[in-house]
Each structure stands twice: as C-alpha cells, then as structure tokens.
Coordinates of C-alpha atoms in Angstrom, one line a residue:
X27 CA 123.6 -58.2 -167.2
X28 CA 120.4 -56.5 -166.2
X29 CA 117.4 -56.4 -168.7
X30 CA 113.9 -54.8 -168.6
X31 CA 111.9 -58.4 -168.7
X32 CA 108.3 -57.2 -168.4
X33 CA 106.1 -55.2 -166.3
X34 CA 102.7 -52.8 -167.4
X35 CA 104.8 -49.8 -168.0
X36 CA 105.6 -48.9 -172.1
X37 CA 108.4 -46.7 -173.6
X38 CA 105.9 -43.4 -174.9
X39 CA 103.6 -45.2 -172.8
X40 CA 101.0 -43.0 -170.4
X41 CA 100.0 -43.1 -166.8
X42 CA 96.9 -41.9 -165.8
X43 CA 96.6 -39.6 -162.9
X44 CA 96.7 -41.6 -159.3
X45 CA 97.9 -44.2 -161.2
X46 CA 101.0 -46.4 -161.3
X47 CA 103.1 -48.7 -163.6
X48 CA 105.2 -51.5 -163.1
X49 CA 108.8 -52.2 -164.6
X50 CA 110.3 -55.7 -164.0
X51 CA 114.1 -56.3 -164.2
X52 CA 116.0 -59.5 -165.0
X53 CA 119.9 -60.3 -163.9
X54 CA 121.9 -62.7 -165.7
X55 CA 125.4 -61.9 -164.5
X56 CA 128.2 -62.8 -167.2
X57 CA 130.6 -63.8 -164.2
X58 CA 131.1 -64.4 -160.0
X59 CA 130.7 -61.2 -157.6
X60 CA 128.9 -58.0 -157.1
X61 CA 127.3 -56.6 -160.1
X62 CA 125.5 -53.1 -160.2
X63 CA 123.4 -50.6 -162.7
X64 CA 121.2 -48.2 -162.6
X65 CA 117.7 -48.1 -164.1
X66 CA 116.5 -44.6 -166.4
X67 CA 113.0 -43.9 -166.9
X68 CA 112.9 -40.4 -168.8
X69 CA 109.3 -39.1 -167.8
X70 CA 107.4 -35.6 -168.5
X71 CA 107.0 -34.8 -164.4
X72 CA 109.1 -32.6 -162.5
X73 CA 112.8 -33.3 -163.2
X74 CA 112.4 -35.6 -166.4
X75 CA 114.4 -38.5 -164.8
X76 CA 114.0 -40.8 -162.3
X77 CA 116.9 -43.1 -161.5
X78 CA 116.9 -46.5 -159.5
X79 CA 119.8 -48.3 -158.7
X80 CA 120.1 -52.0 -159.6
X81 CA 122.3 -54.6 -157.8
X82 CA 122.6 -58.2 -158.0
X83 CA 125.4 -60.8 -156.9
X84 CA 126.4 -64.0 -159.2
X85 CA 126.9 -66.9 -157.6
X86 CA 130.0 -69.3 -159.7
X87 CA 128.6 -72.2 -160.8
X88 CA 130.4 -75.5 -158.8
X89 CA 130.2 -78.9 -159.0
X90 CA 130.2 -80.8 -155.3
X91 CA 131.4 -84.6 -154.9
X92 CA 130.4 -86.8 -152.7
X93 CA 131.5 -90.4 -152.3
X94 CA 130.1 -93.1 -150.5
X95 CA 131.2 -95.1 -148.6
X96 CA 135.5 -93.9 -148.8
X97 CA 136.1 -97.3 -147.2
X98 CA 136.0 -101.3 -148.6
X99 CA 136.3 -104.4 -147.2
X100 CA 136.7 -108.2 -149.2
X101 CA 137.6 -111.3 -148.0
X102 CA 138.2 -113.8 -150.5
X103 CA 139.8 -116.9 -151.5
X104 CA 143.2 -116.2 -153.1
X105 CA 143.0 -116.8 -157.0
X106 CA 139.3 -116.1 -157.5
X107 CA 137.7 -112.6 -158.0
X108 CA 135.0 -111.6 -155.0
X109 CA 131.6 -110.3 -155.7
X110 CA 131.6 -106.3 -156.4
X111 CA 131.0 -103.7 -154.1
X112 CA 129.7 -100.6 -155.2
X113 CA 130.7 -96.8 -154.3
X114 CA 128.3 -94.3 -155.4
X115 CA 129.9 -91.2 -156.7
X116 CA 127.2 -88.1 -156.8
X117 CA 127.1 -84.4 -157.3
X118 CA 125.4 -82.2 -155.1
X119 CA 126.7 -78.9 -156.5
X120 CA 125.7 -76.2 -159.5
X121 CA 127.6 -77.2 -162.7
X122 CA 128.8 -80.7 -163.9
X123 CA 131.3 -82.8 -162.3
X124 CA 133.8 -84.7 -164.6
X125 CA 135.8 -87.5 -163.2
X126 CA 139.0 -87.3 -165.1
X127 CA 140.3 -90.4 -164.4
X128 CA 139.9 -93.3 -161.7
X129 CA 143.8 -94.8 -160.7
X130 CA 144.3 -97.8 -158.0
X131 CA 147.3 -97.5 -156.5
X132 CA 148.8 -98.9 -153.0
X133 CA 150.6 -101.7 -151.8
X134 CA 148.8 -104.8 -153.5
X135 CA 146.3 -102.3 -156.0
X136 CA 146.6 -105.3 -158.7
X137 CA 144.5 -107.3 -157.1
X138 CA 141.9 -105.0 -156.8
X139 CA 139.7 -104.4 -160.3
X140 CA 137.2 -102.1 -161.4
X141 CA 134.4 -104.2 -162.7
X142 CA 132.4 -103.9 -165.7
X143 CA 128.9 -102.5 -165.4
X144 CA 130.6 -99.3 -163.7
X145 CA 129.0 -96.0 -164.9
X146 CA 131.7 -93.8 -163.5
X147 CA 134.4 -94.0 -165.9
X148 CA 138.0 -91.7 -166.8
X149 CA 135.9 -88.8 -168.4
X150 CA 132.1 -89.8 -167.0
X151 CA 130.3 -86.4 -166.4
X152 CA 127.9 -86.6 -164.0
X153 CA 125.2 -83.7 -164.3
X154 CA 123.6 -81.9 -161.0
X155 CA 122.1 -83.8 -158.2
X156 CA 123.0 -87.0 -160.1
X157 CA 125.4 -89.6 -159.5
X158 CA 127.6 -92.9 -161.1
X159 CA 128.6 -96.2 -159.4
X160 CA 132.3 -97.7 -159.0
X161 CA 132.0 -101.7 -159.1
X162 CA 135.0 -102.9 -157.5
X163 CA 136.6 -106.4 -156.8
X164 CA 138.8 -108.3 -155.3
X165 CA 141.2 -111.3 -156.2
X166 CA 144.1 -111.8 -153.8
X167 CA 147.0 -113.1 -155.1
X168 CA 148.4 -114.4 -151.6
X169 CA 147.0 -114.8 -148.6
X170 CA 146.9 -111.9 -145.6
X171 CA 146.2 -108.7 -145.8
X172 CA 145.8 -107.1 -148.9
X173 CA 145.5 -103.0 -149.2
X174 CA 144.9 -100.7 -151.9
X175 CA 143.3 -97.3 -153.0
X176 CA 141.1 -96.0 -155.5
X177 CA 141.9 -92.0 -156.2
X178 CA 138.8 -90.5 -158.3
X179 CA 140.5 -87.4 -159.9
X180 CA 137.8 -84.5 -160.6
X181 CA 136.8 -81.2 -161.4
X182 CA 135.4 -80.0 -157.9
X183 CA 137.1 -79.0 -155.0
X184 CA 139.7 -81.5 -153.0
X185 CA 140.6 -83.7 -155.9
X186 CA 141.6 -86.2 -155.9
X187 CA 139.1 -88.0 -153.5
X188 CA 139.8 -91.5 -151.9
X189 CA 138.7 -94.8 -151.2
X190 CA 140.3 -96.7 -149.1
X191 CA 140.4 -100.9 -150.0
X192 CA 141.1 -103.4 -147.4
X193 CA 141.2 -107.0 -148.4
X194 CA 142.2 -110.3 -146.9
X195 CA 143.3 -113.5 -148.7
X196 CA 141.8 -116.7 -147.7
X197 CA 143.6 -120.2 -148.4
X198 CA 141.9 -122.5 -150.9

C-alpha cells in the first residue's frame, strides 16, 4: 500500500558529504482504516540501516444522496394529467450512487406518474458531485385530496429516501 514514487535519492546511489537526498512515498490503501509500514534505506554510515515509520489512514469510498425538494404539491382538474414537477436527485459523496428502483406507493399513488424525460431511472448511476431529475405528475381520478409517495431506493446510507406528493382534485 505504500510505494517509493520518486524523490533524488537512487538504490547504489551516492551522497556527497553535507549533502542530502530526498525519498518520496505514495499510499494507496487496498481497504478502510489505519494502515502502517516502515521505510529501509540500507546505507554505508554508522549502523547500516535507517528505519522510518510510514502511516496512512484510508478513507471508504461513499456515495451521499441528496434530494430536493422531499415534498410536492399539484392541483389539477380530475381526468387530465398536471404539468411535471421536477426533484433533483444528486450525489455529494466519494463513489457512485445507484438508484435501484423508484416505487410510488400511498393512498391514491395511481394517480401520480413519473414522466418521461426523467434521467433518474430503476438502475440510473449517478457519478460524484452529479445529479438526475424525477419528472412527476399528476392526474386525479376524483376530486379532494389526493396523497402519495415516491420512495427512491439506493446504495448510500438511509435508503430508501422519500418524497412526499400532495395533490388536490378539481371539478371539471
């Protein structure tokens, strides 16, 4: 995980009197947590060896949702589909955040419909610090209050994440 990556000093390499050398070290850890190693240089001064110990820390790689806004609102004629709205799904973390699948459910969930032109779809990656839109609609089958939810299942922490979908029917 650690790797010599440079520097002015050479293996059989010489240093001159009063001078010096640089050795410059690289980490790549393989996996999350405390890694450590030690770095050799065999030399032809007192004691042969000098030793330097090497630490370094990986960090796991994460993906971070964020949805915006969690809550809707339509009003609509009952029978005809509303203009969309639009949630924007984005991913502030480290690694790649795949949305698994996208599931309304609730009380009166059939009349809400995700639109075409969406760019988060079931199995959508969405790579770091970028994001994908939900189009969503609404066509009320009766009139009143009409409630729903949209559950975005996902690889990052606190899936499934929600949005909340109020609607009211209007008379024709």
């Amino acid at each position: 995980e650690f790797s010599i990556s440079g520097g002015t000093c050479t293996a059989g390499g010489t240093v001159a009197a009063a001078a010096s050398c640089t050795i410059s070290v690289g980490f790549t850890p393989s996996a999350a947590g405390a890694r450590s190693a030690s770095l050799v240089v065999t030399h032809n001064a007192t004691g042969g060896q000098s030793t330097t110990s090497l630490s370094g820390t990986g960090v796991a790689l994460t993906p971070v949702i964020g949805v915006s806004p969690t809550t809707l609102s339509f009003t609509h004629t009952v029978g005809s589909a509303s203009a969309d709205q639009t949630v924007t799904v984005s991913n502030t973390g480290t690694a790649p955040l795949v949305i698994s699948t996208l599931a309304l459910g609730g009380a009166q969930a059939a009349d809400f419909h995700i639109s075409a032109g969406s760019t988060c779809t079931n199995g959508t990656s969405v790579a770091v610090s970028g994001s994908c839109l939900i189009k969503l609609s609404l066509t009320p089958a009766a009139t009143g209050a009409r409630t729903a939810s949209l559950a975005i299942t996902h690889n990052a922490t606190g899936s499934p994440s929600a949005v909340t979908l109020n609607g009211s029917g209007t008379a024709v």
